[in-house]
Coordinates of C-alpha atoms in Angstrom, one line a residue:
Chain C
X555 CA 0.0 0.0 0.0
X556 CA 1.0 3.3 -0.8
X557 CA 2.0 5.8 1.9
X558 CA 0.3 8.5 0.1
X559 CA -2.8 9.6 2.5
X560 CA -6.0 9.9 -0.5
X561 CA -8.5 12.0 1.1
X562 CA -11.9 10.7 -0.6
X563 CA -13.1 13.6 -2.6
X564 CA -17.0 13.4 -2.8
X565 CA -18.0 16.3 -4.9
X566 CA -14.8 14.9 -7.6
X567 CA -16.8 11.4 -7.7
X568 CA -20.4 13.3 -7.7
X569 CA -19.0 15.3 -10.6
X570 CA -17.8 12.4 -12.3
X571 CA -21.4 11.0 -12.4
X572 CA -23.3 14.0 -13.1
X573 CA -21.3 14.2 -16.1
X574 CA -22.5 10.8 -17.4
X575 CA -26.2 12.3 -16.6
X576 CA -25.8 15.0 -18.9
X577 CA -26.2 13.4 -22.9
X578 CA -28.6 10.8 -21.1
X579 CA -30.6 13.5 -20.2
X580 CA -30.6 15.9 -23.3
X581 CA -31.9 12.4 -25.1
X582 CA -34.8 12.4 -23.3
X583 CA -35.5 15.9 -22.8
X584 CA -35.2 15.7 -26.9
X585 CA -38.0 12.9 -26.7
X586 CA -40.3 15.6 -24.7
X587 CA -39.4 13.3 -21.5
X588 CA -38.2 15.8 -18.9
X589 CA -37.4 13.3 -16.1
X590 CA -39.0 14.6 -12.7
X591 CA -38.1 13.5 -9.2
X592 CA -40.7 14.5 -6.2
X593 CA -39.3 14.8 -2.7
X594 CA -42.0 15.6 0.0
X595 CA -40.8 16.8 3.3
X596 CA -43.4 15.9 6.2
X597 CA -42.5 19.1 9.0
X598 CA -40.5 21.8 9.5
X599 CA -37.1 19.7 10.5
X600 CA -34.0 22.4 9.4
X601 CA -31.5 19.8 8.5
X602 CA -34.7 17.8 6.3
X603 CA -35.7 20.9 4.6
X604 CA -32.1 21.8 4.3
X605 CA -31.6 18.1 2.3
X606 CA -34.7 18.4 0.4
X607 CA -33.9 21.7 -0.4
X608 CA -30.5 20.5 -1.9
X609 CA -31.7 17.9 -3.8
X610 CA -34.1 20.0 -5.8
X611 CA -31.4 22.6 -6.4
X612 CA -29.0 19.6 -7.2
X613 CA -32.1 18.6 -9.7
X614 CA -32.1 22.1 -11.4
X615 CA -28.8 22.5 -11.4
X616 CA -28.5 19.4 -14.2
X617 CA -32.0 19.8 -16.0
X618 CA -33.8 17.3 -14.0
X619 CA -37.2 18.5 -13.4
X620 CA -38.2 18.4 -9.8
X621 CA -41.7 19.0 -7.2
X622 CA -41.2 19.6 -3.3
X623 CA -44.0 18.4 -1.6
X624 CA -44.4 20.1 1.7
X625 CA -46.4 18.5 4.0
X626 CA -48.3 19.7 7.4
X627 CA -46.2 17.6 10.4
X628 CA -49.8 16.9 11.6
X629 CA -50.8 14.8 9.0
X630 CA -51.6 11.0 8.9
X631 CA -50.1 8.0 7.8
X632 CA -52.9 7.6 5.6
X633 CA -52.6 11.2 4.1
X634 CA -49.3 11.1 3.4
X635 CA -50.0 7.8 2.0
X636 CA -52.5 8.8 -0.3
X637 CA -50.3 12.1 -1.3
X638 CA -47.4 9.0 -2.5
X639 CA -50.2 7.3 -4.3
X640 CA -51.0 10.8 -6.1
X641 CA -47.1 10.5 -7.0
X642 CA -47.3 6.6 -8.5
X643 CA -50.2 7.6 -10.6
X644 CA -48.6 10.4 -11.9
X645 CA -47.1 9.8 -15.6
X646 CA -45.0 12.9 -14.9
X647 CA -43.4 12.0 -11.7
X648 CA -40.1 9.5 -12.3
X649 CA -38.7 9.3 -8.8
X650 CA -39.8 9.2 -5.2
X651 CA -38.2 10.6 -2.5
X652 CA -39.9 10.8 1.3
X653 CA -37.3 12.0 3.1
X654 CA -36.6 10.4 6.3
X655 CA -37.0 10.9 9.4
X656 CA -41.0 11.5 9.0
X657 CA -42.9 12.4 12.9
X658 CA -43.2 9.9 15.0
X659 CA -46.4 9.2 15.1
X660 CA -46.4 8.2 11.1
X661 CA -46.1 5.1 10.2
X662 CA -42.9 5.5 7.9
X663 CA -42.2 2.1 7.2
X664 CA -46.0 2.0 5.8
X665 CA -45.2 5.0 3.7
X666 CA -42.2 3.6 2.4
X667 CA -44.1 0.5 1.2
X668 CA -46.4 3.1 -0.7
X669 CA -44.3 4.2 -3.4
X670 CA -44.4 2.2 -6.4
X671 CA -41.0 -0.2 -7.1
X672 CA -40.4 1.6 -10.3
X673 CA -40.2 4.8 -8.7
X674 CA -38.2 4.4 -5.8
X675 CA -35.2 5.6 -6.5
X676 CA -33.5 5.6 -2.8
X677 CA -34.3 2.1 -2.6
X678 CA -36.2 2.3 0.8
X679 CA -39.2 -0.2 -0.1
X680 CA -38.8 -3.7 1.0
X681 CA -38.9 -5.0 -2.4
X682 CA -35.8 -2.9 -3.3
X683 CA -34.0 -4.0 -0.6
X684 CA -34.5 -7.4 -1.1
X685 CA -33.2 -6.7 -4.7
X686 CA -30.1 -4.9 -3.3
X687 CA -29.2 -7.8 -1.0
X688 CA -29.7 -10.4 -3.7
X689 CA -27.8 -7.6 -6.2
X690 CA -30.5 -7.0 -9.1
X691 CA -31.6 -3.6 -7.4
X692 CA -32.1 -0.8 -10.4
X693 CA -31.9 1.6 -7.8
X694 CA -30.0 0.7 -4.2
X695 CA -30.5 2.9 -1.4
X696 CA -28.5 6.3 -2.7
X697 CA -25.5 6.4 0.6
X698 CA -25.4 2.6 0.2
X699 CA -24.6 3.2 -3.6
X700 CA -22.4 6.3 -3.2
X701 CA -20.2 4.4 -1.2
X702 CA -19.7 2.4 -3.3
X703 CA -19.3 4.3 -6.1
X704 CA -16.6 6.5 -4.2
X705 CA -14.3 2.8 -3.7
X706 CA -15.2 2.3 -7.7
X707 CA -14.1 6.0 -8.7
X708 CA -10.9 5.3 -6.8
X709 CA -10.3 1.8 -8.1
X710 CA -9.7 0.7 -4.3
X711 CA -10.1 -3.0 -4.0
X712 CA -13.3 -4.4 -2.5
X713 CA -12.8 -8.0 -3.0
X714 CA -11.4 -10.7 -0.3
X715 CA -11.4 -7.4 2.0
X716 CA -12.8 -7.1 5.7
X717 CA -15.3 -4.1 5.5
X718 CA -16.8 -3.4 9.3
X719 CA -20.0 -1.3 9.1
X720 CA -21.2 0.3 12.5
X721 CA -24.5 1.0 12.3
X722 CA -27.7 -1.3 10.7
X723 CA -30.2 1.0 9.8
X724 CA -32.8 -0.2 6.9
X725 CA -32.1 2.5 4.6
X726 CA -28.1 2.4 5.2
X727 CA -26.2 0.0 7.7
X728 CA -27.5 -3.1 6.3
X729 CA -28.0 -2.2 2.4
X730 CA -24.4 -1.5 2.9
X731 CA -23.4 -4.5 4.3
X732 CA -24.9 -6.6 2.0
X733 CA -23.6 -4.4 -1.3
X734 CA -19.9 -4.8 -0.1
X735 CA -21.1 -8.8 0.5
X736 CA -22.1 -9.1 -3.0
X737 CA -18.8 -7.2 -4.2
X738 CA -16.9 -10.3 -1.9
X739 CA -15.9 -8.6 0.9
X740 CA -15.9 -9.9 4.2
X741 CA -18.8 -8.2 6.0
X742 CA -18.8 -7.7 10.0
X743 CA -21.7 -5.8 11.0
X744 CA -21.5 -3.4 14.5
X745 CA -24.0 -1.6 16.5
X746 CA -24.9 -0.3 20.0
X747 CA -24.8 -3.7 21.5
X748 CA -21.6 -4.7 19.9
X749 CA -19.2 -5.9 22.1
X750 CA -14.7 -4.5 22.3
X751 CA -16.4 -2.3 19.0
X752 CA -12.0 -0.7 19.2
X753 CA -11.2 -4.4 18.4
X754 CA -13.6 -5.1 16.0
X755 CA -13.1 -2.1 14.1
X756 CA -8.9 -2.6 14.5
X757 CA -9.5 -5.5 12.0
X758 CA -11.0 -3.5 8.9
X759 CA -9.4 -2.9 5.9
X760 CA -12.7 -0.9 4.9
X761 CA -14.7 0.8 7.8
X762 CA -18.1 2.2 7.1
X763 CA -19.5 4.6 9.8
X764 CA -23.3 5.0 10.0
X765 CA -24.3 5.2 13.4
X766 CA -25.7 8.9 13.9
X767 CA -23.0 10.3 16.9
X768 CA -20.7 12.6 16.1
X769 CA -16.6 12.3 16.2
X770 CA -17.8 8.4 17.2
X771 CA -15.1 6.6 15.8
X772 CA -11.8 7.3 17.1
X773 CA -8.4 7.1 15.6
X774 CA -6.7 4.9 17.9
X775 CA -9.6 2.2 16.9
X776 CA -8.3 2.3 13.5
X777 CA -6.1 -0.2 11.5
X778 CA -3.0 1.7 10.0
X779 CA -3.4 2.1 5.8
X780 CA -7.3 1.3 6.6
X781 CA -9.9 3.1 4.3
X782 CA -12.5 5.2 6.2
X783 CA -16.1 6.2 4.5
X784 CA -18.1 8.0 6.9
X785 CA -21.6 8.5 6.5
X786 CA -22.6 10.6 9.6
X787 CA -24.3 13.8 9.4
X788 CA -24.6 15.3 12.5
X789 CA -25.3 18.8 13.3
X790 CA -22.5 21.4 12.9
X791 CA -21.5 19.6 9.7
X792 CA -19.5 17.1 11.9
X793 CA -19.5 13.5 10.5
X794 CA -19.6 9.7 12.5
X795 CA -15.7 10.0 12.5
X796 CA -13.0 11.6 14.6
X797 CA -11.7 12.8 11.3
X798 CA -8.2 14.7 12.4
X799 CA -7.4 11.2 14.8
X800 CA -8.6 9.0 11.3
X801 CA -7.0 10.6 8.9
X802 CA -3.5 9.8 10.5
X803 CA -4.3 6.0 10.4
X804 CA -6.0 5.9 7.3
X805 CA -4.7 5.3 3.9
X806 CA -7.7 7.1 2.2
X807 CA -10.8 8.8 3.9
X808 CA -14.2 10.8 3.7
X809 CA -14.3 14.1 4.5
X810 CA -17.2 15.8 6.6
X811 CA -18.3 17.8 4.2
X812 CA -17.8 16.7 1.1
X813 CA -17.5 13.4 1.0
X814 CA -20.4 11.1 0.9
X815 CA -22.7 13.1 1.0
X816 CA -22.5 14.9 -2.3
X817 CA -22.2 11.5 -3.9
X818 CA -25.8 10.6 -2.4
X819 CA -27.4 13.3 -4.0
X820 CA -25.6 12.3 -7.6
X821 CA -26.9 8.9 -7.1
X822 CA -30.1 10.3 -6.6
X823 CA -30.1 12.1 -10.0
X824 CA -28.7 9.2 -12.1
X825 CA -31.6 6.7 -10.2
X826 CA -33.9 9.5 -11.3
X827 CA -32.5 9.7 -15.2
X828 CA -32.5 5.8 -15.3
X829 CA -36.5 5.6 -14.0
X830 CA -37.2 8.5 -16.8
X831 CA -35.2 6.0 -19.5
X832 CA -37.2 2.8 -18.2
X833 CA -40.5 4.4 -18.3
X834 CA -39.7 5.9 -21.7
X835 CA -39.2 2.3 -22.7
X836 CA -42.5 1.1 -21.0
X837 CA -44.3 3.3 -23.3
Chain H
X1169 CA -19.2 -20.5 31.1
X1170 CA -19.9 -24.2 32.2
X1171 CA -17.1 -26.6 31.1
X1172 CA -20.0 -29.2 30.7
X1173 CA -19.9 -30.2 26.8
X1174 CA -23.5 -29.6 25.4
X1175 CA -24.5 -31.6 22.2
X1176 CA -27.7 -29.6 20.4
X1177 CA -30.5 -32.4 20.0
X1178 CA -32.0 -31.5 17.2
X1179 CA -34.8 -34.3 17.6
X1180 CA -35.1 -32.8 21.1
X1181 CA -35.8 -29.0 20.0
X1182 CA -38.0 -30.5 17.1
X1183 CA -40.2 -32.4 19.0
X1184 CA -41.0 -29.6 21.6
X1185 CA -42.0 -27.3 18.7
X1186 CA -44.3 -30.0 17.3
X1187 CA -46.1 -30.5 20.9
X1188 CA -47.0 -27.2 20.8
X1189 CA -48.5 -27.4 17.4
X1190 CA -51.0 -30.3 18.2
X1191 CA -53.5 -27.7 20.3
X1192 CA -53.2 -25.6 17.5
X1193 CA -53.8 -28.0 14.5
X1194 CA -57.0 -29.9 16.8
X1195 CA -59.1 -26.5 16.9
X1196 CA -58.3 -26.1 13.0
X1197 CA -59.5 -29.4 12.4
X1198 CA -62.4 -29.1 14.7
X1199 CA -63.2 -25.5 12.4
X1200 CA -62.8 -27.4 9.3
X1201 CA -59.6 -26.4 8.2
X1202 CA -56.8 -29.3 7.8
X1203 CA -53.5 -27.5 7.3
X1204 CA -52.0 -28.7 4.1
X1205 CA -48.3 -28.2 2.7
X1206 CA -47.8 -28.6 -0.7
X1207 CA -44.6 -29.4 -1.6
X1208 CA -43.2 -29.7 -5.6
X1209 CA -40.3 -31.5 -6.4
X1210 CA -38.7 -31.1 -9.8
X1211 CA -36.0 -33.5 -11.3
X1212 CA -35.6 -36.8 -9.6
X1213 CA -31.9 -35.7 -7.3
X1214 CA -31.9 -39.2 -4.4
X1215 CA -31.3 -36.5 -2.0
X1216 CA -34.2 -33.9 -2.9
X1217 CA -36.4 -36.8 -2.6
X1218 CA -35.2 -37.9 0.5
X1219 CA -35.8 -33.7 2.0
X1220 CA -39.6 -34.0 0.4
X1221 CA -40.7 -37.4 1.4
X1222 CA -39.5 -36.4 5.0
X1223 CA -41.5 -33.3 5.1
X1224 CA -44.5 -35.0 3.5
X1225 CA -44.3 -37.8 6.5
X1226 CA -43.5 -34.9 9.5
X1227 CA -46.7 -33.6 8.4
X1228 CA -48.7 -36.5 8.1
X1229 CA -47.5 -38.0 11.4
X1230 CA -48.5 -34.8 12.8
X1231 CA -51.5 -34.6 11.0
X1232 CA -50.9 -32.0 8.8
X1233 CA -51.9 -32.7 5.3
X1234 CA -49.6 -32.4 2.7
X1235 CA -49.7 -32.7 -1.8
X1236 CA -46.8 -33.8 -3.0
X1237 CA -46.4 -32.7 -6.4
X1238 CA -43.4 -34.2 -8.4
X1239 CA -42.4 -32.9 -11.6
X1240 CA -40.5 -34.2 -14.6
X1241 CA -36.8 -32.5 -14.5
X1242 CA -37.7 -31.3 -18.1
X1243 CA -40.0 -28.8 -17.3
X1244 CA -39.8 -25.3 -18.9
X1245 CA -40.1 -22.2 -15.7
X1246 CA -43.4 -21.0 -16.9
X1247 CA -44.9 -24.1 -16.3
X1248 CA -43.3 -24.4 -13.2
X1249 CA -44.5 -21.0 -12.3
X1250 CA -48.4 -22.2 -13.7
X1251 CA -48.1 -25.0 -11.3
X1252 CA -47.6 -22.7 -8.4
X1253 CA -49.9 -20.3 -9.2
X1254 CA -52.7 -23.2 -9.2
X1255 CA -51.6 -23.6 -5.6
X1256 CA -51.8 -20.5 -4.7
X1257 CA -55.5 -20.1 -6.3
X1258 CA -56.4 -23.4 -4.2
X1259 CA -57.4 -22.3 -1.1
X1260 CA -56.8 -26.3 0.8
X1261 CA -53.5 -25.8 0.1
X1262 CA -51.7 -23.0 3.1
X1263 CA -48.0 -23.6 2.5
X1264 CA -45.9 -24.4 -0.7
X1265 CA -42.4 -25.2 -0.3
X1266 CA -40.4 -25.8 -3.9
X1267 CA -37.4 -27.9 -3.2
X1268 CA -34.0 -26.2 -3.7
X1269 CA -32.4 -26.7 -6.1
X1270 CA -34.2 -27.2 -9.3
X1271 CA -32.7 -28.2 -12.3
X1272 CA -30.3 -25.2 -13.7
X1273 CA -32.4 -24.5 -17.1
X1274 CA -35.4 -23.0 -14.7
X1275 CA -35.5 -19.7 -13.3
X1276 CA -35.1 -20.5 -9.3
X1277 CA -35.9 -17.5 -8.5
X1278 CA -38.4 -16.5 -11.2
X1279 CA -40.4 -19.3 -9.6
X1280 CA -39.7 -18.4 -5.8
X1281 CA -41.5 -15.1 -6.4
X1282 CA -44.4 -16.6 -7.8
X1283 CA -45.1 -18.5 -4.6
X1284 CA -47.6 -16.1 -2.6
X1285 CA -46.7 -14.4 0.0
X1286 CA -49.0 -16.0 2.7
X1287 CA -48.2 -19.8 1.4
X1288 CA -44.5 -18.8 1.0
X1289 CA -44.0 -20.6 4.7
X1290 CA -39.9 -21.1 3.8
X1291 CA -39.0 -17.8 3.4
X1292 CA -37.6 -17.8 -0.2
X1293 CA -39.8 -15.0 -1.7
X1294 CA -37.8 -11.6 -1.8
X1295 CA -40.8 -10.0 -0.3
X1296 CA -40.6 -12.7 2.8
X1297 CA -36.6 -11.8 3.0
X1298 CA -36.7 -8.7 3.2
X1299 CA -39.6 -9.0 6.3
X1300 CA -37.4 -10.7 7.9
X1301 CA -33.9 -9.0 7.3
X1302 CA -37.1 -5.9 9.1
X1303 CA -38.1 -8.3 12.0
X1304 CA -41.7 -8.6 10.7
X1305 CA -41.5 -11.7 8.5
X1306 CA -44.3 -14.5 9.6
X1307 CA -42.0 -16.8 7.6
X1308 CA -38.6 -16.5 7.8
X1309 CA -36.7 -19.4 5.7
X1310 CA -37.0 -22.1 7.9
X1311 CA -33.3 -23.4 8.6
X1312 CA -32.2 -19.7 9.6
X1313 CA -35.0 -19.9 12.0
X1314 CA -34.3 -23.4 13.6
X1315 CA -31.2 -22.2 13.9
X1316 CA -32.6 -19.5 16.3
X1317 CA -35.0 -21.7 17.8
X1318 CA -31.8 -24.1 18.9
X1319 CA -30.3 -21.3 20.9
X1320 CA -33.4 -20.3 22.6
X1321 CA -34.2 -23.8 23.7
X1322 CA -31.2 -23.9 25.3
X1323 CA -31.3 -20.3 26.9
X1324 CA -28.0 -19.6 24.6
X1325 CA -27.7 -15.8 24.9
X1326 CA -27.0 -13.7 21.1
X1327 CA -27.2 -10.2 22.2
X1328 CA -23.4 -9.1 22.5
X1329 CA -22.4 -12.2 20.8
X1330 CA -19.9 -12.4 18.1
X1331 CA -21.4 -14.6 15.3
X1332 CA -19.8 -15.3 12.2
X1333 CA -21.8 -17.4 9.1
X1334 CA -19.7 -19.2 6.8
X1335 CA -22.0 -19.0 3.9
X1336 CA -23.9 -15.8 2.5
X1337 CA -26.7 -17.7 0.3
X1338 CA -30.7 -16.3 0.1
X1339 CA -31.4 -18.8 2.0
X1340 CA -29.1 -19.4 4.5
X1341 CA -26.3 -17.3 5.1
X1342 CA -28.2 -14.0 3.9
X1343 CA -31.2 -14.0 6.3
X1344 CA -29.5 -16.3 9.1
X1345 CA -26.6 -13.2 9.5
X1346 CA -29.9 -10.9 9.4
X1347 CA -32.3 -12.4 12.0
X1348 CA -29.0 -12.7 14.5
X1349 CA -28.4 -9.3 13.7
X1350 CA -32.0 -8.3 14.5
X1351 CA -30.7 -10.3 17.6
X1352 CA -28.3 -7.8 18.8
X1353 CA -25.6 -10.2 17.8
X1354 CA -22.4 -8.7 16.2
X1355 CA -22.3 -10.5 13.2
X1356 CA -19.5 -11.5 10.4
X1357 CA -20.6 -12.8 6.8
X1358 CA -17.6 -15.3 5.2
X1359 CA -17.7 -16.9 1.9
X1360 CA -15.1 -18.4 -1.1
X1361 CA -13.6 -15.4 -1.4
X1362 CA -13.0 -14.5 2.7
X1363 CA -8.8 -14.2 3.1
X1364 CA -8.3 -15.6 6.6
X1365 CA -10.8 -17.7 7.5
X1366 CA -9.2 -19.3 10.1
X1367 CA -8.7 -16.5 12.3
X1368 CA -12.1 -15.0 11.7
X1369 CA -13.7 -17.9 12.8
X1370 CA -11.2 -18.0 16.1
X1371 CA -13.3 -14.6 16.9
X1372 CA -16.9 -16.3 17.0
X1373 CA -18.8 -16.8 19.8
X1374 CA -21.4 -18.6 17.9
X1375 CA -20.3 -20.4 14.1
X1376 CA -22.9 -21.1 11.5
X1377 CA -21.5 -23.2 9.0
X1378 CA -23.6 -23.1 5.8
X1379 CA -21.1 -23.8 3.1
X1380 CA -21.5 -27.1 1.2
X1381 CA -18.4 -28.3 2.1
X1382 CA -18.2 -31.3 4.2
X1383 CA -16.2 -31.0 7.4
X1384 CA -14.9 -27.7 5.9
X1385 CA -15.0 -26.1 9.3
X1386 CA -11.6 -27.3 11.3
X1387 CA -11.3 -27.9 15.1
X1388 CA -8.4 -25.7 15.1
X1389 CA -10.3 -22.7 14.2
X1390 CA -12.9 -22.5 16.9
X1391 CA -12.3 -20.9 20.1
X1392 CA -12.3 -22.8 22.9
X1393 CA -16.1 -22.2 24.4
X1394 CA -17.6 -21.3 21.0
X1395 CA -21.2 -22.5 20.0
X1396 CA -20.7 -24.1 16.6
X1397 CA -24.0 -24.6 14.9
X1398 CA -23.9 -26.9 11.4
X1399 CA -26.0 -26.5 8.6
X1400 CA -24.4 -28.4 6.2
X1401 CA -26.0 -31.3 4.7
X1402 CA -23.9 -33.3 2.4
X1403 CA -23.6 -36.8 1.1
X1404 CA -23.5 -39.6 3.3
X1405 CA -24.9 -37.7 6.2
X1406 CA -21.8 -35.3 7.0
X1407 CA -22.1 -31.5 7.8
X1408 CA -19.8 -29.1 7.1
X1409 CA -18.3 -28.7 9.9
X1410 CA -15.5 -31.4 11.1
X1411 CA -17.4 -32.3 14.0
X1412 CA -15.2 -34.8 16.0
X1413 CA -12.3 -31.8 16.2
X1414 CA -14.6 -29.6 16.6
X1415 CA -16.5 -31.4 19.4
X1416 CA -13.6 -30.8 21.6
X1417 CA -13.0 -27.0 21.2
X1418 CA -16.6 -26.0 21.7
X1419 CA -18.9 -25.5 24.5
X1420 CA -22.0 -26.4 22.6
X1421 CA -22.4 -27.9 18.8
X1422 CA -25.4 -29.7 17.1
X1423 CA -24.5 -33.0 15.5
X1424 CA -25.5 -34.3 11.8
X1425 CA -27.9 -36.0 11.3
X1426 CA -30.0 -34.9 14.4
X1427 CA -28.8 -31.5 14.8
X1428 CA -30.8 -28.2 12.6
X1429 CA -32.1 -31.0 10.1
X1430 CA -34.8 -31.6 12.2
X1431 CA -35.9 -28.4 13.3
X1432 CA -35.7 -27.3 10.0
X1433 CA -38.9 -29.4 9.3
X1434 CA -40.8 -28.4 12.8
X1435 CA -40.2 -25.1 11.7
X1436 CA -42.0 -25.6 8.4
X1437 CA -44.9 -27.3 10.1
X1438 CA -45.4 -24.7 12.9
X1439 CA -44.8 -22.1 9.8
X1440 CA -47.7 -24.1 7.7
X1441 CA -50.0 -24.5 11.0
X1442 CA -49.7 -20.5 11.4
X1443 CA -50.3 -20.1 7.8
X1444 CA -53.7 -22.3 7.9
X1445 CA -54.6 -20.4 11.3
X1446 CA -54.0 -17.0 9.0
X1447 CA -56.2 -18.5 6.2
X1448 CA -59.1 -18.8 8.4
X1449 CA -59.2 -15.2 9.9
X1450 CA -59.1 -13.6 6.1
X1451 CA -62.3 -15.9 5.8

């Protein structure tokens, strides 16, 4: 391994895609297909809105069309429900996005299962996950894919290696976990009732942070020459990682911003192009 | 931890799972309903055979119906996939199970899907994976589960525990790794392509084997006190673990024959007997 230190440039790699959106998209805009993606935002969360917000912008930005729905924190499951439904039916509409977290007392996991397979482009629906994890997903959960689309962009080696994920959410921990299991790494998966995590995580050749506390992972838990991707977003722009402590043991790293997340949002725009192409083709 | 050696009886954990099925399946019959597994067999493979024709006699010595349906190794998938559909229009019939593997010119999985989800009592569907890589599945695939059901009949505690799975198929190693993850085990997923094996394994608390390779897993790689659980089923009755060797390293292992084998099949009766008790509230 080289002693070069490769700090994992995120809006490079989200660039790179983009760019591959661009042609893709003027051949559908030329075939009067504008390709759309609808985010709704349920409540006034600052760091949701903030998201949503950059995704649409992200949207314009590359000429994808794109329609916020902003939605009362008050309503019901079965509202917000029937607002997805509006979305499937809609010929106009080529991508889903709800963004998560919805209020607590909304069944989100019932939402979720509303939006039609063809249109969910983060891969939150059980039926997309089950594709991910048996790897015939059109669209995997966006962070799932933009990590691994940041290894790809800098040809580092998946294969044979020992990726520890901490963290097992639905829409990231365990998409991830099985993605880098279908790419033939060796998968250890981590959480709050992990036990000696510092051990666990001293073995990776890959670590994958998604487990919501900021400056979590520490440096001295780290392998030396390891890769880091951190997926965090916590307030104050601080990511999952002790970055400064990381970056010393790591070969190659994730910045806070600027690193995965960026790629996320690319991988939300090329999911969104590729359900415009497929429903062009359905007609 | 005890130094008593504990051998996992298979026949034991079975048959409790059984007695508490026989309340159950009386007030069915008394309503009129006689649970019924239907099970299809395609190709004429000794040892596929063997799996159905057990199944077929659990049930009946239980008295669970069950239609065995035994197809010529020629068929095309679509009429595989016609065949299941006419089980899943017949409303006698509350569980299908198609014998893995078929022969390779069918669709495996094209034909998994088409088993409904409320008759799809082994877990193969994607629809019934991904419920259960959620924690909501009524079915999850039936060895992964007798595999749970062997720890909890013998109090074995998972949360903390560092389990590793040799093995990472949809049917196994996938949703095995999941539902001790859902668990709060710590879990590691190995395969072909794992570099170090050994010493992975020498981390586990609890081992799954599920490789297909018999007596792959070596005494020498099992920490002394580990739980080493076998799911291997090869020729001439030998696991995939080397059982002897491994016998003396750990603190609790489940023989073959007589080990998950057996509760593999409780598991698909007390999944059929749930599925028949389902049928009759929709009605």
């Amino acid at each position: 391994m080289s002693s070069e230190k490769l700090i994992l440039d995120g809006t490079r790699v989200a660039k790179s895609i983009k760019e591959t959106l661009v042609e893709r998209i003027d051949h559908l805009t030329a075939r009067g297909i504008l390709p759309c993606l609808a985010t709704i935002l349920v409540g006034d969360d600052p760091s949701s809105e903030t998201y949503v917000r950059m995704k649409s912008s992200s949207c314009k930005r590359l000429g994808i069309d794109s329609r916020r729905i902003h939605l009362n924190k008050a309503i019901t499951t079965e509202e917000l429900i029937a607002a997805i439904q509006q979305l499937n039916a809609d010929p106009q509409i080529h991508g889903i996005l709800l963004q998560h977290p919805v209020p607590p007392h909304i069944d989100e996991r019932a939402a979720f299962e509303a939006i039609q397979i063809d249109k969910d482009v983060d891969g939150v629906t059980m039926q997309g996950f089950a594709q991910n994890a048996f790897g015939t997903a059109n669209f995997p959960s966006c962070t799932p894919a933009a990590i691994l689309a940041i290894l790809d962009y800098y040809q580092l080696p998946i294969e044979g290696k020992h990726a520890v994920i901490v963290g097992r959410s639905p829409i990231l921990g365990k998409p991830v976990s099985l993605m880098l299991l279908n790419r033939n790494a060796t998968v250890t998966i981590c959480h709050s009732k992990t036990n000696n995590l510092p051990q666990i995580i001293g073995l990776a050749d890959i670590v994958v942070a998604a487990v919501g506390k900021p400056s979590f992972i520490q440096g001295a838990w780290i392998k030396e020459g390891a890769i880091v991707l951190d997926a965090g977003y916590n307030a104050g722009n601080i990511g999952d990682v002790d970055y400064k402590a990381c970056y010393i043991k790591a070969s190659a790293i994730t910045p806070v911003p600027a690193g995965i997340g960026p790629v996320t949002i690319a991988m939300l725009l090329k999911h969104t192009v590729f359900a415009a192409e497929k429903s062009k083709m359905l007609t």
